[in-house]
Short mmCIF file of C-alpha atoms in Angstrom, two decimals:
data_model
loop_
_atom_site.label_atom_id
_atom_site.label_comp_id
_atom_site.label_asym_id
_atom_site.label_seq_id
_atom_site.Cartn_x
_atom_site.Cartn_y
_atom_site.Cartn_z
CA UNK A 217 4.00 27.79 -40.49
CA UNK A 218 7.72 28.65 -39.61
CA UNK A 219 9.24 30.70 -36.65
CA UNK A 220 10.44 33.69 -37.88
CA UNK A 221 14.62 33.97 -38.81
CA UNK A 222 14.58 36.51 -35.35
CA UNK A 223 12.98 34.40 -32.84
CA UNK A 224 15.29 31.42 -34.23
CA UNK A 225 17.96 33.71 -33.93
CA UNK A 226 17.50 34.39 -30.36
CA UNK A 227 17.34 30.91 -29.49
CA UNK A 228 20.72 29.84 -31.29
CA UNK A 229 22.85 32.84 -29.97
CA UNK A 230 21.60 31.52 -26.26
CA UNK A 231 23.34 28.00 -27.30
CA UNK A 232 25.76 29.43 -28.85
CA UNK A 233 26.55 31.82 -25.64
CA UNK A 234 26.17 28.61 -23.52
CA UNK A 235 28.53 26.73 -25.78
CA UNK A 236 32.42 26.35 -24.71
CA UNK A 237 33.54 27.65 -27.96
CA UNK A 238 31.06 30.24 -29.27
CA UNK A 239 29.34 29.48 -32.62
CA UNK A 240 31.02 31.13 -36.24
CA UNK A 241 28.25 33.84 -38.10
CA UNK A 242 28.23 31.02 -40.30
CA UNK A 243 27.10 28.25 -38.21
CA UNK A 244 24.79 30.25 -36.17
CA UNK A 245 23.37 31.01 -39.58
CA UNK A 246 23.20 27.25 -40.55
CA UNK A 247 21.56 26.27 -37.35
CA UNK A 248 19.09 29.12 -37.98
CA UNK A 249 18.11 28.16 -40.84
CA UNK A 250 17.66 24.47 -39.66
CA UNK A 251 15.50 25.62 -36.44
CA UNK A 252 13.23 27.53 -38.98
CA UNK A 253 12.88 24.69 -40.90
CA UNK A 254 11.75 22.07 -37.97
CA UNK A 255 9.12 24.75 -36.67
CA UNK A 256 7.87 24.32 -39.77
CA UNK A 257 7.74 20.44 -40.08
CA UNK A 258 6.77 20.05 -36.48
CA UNK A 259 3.27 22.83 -37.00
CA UNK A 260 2.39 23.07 -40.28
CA UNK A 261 -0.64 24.69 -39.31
CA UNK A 262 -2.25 26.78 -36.32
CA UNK A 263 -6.58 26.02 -36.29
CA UNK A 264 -6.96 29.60 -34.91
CA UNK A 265 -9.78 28.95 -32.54
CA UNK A 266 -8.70 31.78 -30.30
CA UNK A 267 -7.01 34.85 -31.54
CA UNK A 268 -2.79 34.67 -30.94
CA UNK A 269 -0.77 37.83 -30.20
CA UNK A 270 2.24 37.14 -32.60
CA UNK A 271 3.94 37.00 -29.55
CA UNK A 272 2.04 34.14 -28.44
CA UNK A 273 2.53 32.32 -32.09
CA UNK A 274 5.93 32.69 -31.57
CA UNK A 275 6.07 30.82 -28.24
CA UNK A 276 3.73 28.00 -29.68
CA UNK A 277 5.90 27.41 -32.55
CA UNK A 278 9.23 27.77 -30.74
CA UNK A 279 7.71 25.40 -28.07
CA UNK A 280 6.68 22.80 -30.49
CA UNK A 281 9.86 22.62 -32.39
CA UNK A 282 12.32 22.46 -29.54
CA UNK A 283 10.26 19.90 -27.74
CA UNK A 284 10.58 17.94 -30.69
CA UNK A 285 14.42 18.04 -30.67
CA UNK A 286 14.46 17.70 -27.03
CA UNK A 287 12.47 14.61 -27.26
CA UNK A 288 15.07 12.81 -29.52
CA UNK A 289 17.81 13.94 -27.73
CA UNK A 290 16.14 11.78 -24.60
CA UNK A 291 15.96 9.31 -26.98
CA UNK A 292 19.79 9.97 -26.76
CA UNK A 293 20.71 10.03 -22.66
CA UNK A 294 18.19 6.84 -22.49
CA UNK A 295 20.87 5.23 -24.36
CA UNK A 296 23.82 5.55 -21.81
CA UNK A 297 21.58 6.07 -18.31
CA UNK A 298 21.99 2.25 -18.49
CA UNK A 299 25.77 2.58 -18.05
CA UNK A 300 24.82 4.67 -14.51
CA UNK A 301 23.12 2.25 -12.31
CA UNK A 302 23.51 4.31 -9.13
CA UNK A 303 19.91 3.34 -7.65
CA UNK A 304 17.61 6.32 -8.04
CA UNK A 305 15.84 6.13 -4.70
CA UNK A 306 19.31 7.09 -3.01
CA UNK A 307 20.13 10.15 -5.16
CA UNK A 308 19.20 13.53 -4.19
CA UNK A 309 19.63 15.75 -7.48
CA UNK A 310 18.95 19.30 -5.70
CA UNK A 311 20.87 18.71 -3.01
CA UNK A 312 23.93 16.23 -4.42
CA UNK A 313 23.71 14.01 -1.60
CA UNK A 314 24.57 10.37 -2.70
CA UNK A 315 25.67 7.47 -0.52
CA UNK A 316 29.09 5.67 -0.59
CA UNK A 317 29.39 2.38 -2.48
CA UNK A 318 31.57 0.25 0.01
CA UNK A 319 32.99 -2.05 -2.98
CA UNK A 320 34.05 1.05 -5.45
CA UNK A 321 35.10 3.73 -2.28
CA UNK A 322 38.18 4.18 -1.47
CA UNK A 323 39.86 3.52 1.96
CA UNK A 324 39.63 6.95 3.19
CA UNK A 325 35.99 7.43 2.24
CA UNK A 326 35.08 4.33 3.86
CA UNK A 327 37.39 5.74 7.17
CA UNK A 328 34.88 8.94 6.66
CA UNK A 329 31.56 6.51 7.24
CA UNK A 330 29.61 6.90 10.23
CA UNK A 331 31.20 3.91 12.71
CA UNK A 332 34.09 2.83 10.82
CA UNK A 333 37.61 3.60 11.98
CA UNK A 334 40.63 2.66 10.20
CA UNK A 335 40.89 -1.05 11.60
CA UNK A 336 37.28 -1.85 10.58
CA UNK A 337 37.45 -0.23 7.30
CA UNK A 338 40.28 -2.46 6.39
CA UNK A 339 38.43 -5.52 7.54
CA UNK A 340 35.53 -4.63 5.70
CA UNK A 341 37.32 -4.10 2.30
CA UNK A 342 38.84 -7.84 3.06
CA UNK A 343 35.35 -9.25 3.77
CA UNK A 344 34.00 -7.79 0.79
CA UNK A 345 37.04 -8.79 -1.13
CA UNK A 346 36.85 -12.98 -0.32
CA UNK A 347 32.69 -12.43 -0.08
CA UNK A 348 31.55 -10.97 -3.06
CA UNK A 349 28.49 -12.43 -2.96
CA UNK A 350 27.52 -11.33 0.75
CA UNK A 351 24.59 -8.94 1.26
CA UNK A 352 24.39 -5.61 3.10
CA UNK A 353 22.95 -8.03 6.16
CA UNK A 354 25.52 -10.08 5.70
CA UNK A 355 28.07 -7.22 6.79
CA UNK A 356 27.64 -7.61 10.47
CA UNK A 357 29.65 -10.41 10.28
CA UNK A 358 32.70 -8.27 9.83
CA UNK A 359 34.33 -8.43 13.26
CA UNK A 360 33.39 -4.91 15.25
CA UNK A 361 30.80 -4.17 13.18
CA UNK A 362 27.11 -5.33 14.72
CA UNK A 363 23.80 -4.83 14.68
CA UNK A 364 24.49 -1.26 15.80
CA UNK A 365 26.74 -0.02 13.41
CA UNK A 366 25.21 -2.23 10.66
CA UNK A 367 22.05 0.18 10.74
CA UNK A 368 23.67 3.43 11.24
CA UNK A 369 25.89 2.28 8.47
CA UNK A 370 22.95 1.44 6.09
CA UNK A 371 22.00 5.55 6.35
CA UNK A 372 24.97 6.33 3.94
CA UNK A 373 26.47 3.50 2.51
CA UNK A 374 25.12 0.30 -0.17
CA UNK A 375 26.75 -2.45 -1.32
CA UNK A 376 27.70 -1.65 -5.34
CA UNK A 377 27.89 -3.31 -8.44
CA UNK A 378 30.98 -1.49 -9.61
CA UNK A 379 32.68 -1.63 -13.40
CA UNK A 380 35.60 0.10 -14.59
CA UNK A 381 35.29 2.40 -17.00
CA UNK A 382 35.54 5.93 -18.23
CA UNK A 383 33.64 8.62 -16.79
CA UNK A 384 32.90 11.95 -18.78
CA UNK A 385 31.54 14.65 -16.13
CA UNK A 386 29.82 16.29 -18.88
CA UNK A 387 28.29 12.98 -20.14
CA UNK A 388 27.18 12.72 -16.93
CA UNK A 389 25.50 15.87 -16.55
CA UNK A 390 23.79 15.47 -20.44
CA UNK A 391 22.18 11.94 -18.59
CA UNK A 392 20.92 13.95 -15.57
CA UNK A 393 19.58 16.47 -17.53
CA UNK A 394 19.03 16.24 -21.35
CA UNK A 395 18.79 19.12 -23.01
CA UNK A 396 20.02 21.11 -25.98
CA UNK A 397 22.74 22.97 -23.45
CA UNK A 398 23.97 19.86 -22.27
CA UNK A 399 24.38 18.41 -25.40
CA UNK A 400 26.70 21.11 -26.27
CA UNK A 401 28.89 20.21 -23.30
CA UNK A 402 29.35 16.94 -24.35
CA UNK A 403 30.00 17.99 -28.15
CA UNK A 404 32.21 20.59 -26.64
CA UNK A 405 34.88 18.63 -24.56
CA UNK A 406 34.91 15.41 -27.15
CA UNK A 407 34.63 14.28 -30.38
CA UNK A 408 31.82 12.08 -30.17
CA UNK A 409 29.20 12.48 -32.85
CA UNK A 410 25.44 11.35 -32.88
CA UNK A 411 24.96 8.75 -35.24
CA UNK A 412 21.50 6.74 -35.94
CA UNK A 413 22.23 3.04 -36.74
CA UNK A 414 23.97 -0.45 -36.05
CA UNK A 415 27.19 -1.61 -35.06
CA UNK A 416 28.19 -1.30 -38.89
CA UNK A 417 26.43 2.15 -39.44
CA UNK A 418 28.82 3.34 -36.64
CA UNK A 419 31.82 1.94 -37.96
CA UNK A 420 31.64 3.44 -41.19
CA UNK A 421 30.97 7.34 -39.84
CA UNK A 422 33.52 7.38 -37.10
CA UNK A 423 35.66 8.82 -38.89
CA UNK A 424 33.49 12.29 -39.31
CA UNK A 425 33.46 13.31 -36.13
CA UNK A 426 37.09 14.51 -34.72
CA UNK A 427 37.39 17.37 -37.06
CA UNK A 428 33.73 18.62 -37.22
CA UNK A 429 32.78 22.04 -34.22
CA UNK A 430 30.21 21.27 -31.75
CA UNK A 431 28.15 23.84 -33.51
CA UNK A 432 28.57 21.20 -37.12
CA UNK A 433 27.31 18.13 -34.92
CA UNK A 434 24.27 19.73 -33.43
CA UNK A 435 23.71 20.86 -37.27
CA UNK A 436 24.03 17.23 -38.48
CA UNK A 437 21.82 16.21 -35.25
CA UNK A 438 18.58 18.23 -36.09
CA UNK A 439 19.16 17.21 -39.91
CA UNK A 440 18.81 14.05 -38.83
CA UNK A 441 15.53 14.81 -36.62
CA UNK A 442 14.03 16.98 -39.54
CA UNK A 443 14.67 13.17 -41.68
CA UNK A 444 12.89 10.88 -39.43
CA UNK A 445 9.51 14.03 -39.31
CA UNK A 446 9.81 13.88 -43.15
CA UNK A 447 9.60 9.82 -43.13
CA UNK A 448 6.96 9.79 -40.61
CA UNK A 449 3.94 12.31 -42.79
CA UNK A 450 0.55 10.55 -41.29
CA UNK A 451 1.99 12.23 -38.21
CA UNK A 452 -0.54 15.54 -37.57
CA UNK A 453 1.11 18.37 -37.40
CA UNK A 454 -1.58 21.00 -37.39
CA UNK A 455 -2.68 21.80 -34.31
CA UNK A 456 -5.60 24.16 -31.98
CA UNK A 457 -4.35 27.48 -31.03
CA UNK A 458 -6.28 27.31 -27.49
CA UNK A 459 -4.52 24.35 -27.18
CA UNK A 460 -0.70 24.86 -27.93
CA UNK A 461 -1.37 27.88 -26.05
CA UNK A 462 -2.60 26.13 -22.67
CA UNK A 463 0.30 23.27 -23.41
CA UNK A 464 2.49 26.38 -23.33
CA UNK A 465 1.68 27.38 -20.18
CA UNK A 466 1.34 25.02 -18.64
CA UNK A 467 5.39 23.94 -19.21
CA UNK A 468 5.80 27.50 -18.18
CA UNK A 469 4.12 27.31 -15.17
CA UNK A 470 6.04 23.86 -14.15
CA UNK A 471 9.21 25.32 -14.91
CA UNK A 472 8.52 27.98 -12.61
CA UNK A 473 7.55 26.03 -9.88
CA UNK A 474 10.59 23.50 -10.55
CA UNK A 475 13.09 26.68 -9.76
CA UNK A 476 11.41 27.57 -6.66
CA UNK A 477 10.38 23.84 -5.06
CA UNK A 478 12.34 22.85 -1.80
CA UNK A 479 13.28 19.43 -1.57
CA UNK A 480 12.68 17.12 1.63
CA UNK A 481 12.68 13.84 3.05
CA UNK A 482 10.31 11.42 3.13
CA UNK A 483 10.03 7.53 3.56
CA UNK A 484 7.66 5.28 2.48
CA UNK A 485 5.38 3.56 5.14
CA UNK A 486 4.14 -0.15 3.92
CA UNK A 487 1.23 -2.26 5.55
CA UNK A 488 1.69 -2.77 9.08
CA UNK A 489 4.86 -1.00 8.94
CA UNK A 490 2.03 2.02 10.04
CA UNK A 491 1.61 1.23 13.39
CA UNK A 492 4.98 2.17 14.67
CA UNK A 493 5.83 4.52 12.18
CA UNK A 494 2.66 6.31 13.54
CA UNK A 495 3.33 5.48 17.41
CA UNK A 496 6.62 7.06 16.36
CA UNK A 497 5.19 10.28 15.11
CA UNK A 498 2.57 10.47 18.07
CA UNK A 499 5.10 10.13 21.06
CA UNK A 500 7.63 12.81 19.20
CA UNK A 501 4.99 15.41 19.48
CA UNK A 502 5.23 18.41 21.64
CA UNK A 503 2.52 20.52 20.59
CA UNK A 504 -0.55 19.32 18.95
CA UNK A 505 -1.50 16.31 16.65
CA UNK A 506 -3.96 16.38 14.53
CA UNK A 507 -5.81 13.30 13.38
CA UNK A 508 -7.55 13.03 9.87
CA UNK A 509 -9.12 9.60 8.89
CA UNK A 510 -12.20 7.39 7.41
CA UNK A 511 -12.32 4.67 9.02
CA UNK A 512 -10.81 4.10 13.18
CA UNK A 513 -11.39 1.40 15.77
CA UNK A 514 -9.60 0.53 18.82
CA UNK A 515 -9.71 -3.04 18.12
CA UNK A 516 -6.74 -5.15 19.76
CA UNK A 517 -4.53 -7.17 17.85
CA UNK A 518 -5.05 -10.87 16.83
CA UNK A 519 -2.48 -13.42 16.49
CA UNK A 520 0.42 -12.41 14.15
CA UNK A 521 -0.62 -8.97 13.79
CA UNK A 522 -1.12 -4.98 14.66
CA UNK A 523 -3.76 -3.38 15.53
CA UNK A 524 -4.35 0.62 16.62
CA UNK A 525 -5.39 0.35 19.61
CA UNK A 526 -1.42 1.16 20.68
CA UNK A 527 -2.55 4.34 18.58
CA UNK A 528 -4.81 4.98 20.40
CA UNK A 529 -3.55 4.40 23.80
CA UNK A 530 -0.71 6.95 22.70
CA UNK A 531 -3.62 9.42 21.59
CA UNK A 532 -4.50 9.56 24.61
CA UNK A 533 -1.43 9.64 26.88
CA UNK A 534 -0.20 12.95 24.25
CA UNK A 535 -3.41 14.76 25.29
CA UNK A 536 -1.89 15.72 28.69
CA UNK A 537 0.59 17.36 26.96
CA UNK A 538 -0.50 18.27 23.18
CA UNK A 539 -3.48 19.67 21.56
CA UNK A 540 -4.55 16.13 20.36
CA UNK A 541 -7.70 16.61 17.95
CA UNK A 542 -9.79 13.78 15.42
CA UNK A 543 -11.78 14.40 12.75
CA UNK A 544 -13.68 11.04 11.46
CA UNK A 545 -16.07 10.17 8.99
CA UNK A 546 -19.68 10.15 9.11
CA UNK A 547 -22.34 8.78 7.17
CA UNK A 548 -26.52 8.16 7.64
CA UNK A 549 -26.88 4.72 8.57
CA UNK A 550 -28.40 3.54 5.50
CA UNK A 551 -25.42 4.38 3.12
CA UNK A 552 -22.68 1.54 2.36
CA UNK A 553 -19.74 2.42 4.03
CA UNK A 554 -21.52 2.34 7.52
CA UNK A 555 -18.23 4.94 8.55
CA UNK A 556 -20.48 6.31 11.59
CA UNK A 557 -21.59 3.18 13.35
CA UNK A 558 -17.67 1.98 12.41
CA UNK A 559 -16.35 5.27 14.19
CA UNK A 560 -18.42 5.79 17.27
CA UNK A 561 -16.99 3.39 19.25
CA UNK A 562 -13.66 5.22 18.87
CA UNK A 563 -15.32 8.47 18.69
CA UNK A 564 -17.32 7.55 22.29
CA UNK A 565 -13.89 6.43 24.24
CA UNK A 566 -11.52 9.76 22.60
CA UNK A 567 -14.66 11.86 24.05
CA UNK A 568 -14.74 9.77 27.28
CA UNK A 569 -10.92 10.65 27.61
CA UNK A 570 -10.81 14.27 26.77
CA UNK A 571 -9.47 13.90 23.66
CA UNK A 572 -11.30 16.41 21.04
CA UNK A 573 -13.20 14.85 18.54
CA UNK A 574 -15.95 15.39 15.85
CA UNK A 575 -17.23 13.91 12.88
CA UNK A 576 -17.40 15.77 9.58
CA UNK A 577 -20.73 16.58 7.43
CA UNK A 578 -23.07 13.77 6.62
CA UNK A 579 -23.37 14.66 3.03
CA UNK A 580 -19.63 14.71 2.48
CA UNK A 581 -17.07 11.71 2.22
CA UNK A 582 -14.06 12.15 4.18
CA UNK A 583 -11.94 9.98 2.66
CA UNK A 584 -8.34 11.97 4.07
CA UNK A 585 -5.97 9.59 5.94
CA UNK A 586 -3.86 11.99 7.87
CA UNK A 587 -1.51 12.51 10.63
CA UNK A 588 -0.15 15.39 11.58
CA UNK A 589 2.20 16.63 14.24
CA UNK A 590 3.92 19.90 15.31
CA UNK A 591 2.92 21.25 12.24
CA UNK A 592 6.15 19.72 11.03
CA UNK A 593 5.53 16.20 10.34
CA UNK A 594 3.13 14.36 8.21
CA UNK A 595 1.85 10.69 7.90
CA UNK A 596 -0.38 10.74 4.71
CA UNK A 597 -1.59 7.68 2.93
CA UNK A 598 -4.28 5.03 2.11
CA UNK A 599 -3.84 3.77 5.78
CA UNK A 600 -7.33 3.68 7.32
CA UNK A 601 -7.00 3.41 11.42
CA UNK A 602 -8.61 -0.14 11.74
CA UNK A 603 -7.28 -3.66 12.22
CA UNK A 604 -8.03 -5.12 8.35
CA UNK A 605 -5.89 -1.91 7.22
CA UNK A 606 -2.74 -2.61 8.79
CA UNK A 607 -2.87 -6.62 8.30
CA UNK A 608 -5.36 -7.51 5.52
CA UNK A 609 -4.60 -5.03 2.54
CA UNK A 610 -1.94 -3.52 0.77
CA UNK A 611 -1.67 0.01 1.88
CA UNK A 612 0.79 2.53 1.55
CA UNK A 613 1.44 5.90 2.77
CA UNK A 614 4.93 8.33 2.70
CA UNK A 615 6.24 9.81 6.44
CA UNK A 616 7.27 13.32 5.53
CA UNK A 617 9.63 15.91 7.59
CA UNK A 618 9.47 19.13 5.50
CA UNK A 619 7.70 21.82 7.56
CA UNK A 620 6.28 23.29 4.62
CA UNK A 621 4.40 20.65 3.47
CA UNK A 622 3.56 19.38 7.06
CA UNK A 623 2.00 22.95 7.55
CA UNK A 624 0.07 22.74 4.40
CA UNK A 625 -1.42 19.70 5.71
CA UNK A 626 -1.74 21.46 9.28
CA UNK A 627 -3.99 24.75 7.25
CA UNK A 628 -5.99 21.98 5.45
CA UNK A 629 -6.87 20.20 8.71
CA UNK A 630 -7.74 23.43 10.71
CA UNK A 631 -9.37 24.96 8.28
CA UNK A 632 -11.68 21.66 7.94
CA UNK A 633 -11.91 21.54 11.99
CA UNK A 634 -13.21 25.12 12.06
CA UNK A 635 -15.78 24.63 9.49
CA UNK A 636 -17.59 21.71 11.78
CA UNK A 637 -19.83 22.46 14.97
CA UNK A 638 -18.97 21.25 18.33
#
């Protein structure tokens, strides 16, 4: 099966209308005629368990063949994302934000950093320069510096790795985001080509590329892609129509959702690292927490480690002031997990001190581990409210500040609150 010479058509004028220098009749033609050819490679056949609109045949087969090209030009940006080594924890693609490298910045963008001044951003470039081994920690050594303005520091700044080199903004871009369009950009302002081989292999074609149109490489590209389907033929290429279709969608459905997401923070919360994270979140609140969890004591700490009875002492201080409420897990007293002789303790003394309380159904697992507060903040995890949790395990559960997702957390613990009796 083939897309049709229209809906291939439609797809290379869009590249072509993205393209820097729009493509000639006669290599939108080409290209065309190469697209038509992949679809067919890539789904020779449609099993029509469901009946497909030729609309929706169209959309399968388009879907299919430009997945396949995008997947080898991945293959392609996985290549040079090495040469990028900004860490990817720090990078916020959505909103641009990135931090400053102290070794690569310059002197004013240092000057611009939270805490440093002219004077101390010259001593720090000296430090770093006769200490190129010295760690971020290692920075409060630099005279004026401190503890202090060591940690605000570390909220916008990391110590680099940096190279010199040559930087390509529209390489760049084709890394962050592979794609057909992106390609373009590159082929567009350069005259790289794409070439499949060794050292040798690239030696002996590098003279093709500097008089050859963007449109010409892309051409010689998916040539190349339509080789390696041709080599590969115990590959199947026939595939359900109530599948493709669903696959479809599904992409459909996530692009959607990509183009109207919000980003927000959030910050990872390890082992005991809970406790005052949580304390943290508990004392902030205003207005109500809300308290979702398997497993809670109010056992005291032992030697060398946390416990939650702090939690709990906070719990209970907030409920002069907040709507604090506690849903915990029950269980009959036969069944494994013993959650309701583990909880009443805890569930006894939050009564005892006003707090609201209840436990959920006994024929239902409440396995949640939440903490919510404001409606705006929320501490969601594996982190179970007992002493073993927060010293014997490895546990792990993400702080986040984005009031949309806080509230959906907030709707899913009220709505659970109002289905249980008093």
């Amino acid at each position: 099966m083939a897309l049709s010479n229209a809906a291939a058509q439609a797809i290379v004028e869009t590249w072509s209308q993205g393209a820097k220098t729009p493509f000639s009749a006669s290599e939108q033609s080409a290209l065309v005629d190469a697209l038509v050819a992949l679809s067919a490679d890539v789904t020779v056949h449609i099993v029509p368990d469901i009946t497909l609109s030729e609309a929706e045949q169209t959309l399968i087969l388009s879907d299919r063949a430009l997945a396949c090209l995008n997947d080898w030009i991945a293959i392609v940006a996985r290549t040079f994302r090495s040469q990028f080594n900004v860490t990817e924890s720090w990078r916020d693609a959505q909103a641009r934000i990135f931090p400053v490298g102290l070794k690569s910045a310059s002197r004013q963008e240092r000057i611009d950093l939270p805490v440093l001044g002219a004077q101390l951003s010259d001593r720090l470039a000296n430090y770093l320069a006769l200490t190129p081994q010295a760690t971020f920690d290692d920075l409060e050594n630099v005279s004026g510096l401190g503890p202090a303005g060591l940690n605000k520091l570390r909220e916008s700044s990391y110590l680099d790795r940096p190279t010199l080199g040559i930087l390509s903004p529209s390489l760049l871009g084709f890394v962050d985001r592979p794609s057909v369009e992106t390609l373009l950009q590159v082929l567009d302002t350069s005259d790289w080509n794409i070439v499949y081989g060794d050292w040798v292999t690239h030696r002996r074609r590098d003279a093709q590329a500097a008089s050859v149109t963007s449109a010409l490489r892309l051409l010689d590209f998916m040539t190349f892609v339509a080789e390696q389907l041709k080599a590969t033929p115990f590959v199947a290429r026939g595939v359900l129509a109530s599948e493709a279709l669903a696959t479809v969608k599904r992409q459909i459905a996530l692009n959607d959702r990509r183009e109207t997401a919000s980003t927000g923070g959030g910050e990872l919360v390890v082992n005991d690292a809970y406790v005052e994270t949580a304390l943290s979140v508990i004392e902030a609140a205003t207005t109500r927490i809300s308290l979702m969890v398997f497993l809670g004591t109010d056992a005291s700490p032992v030697a060398e480690g946390v416990a939650p009875d702090v939690l709990i002492d906070a719990l209970e201080t907030a409920n002069g002031s907040a709507d604090v409420r506690v849903i915990l897990d029950q269980d009959d007293l036969d069944d494994p997990y013993l959650s309701k002789a583990i909880n009443m303790p805890l569930f006894n003394r939050l009564k005892s001190a006003g707090v609201a309380v209840k436990f959920d159904e006994k024929n239902v697992l409440l396995h949640s581990k939440l903490l919510i507060a404001d409606g705006a903040t929320a501490l969601v995890g594996s982190h179970n409210w007992t002493r073993s949790s927060f010293n014997g395990a490895h546990e792990v559960s993400l702080l986040v500040q984005e009031l949309g997702v806080a509230q959906a957390y907030q709707d899913r613990f009220d709505a659970m609150w109002s289905a249980l009796p008093d």
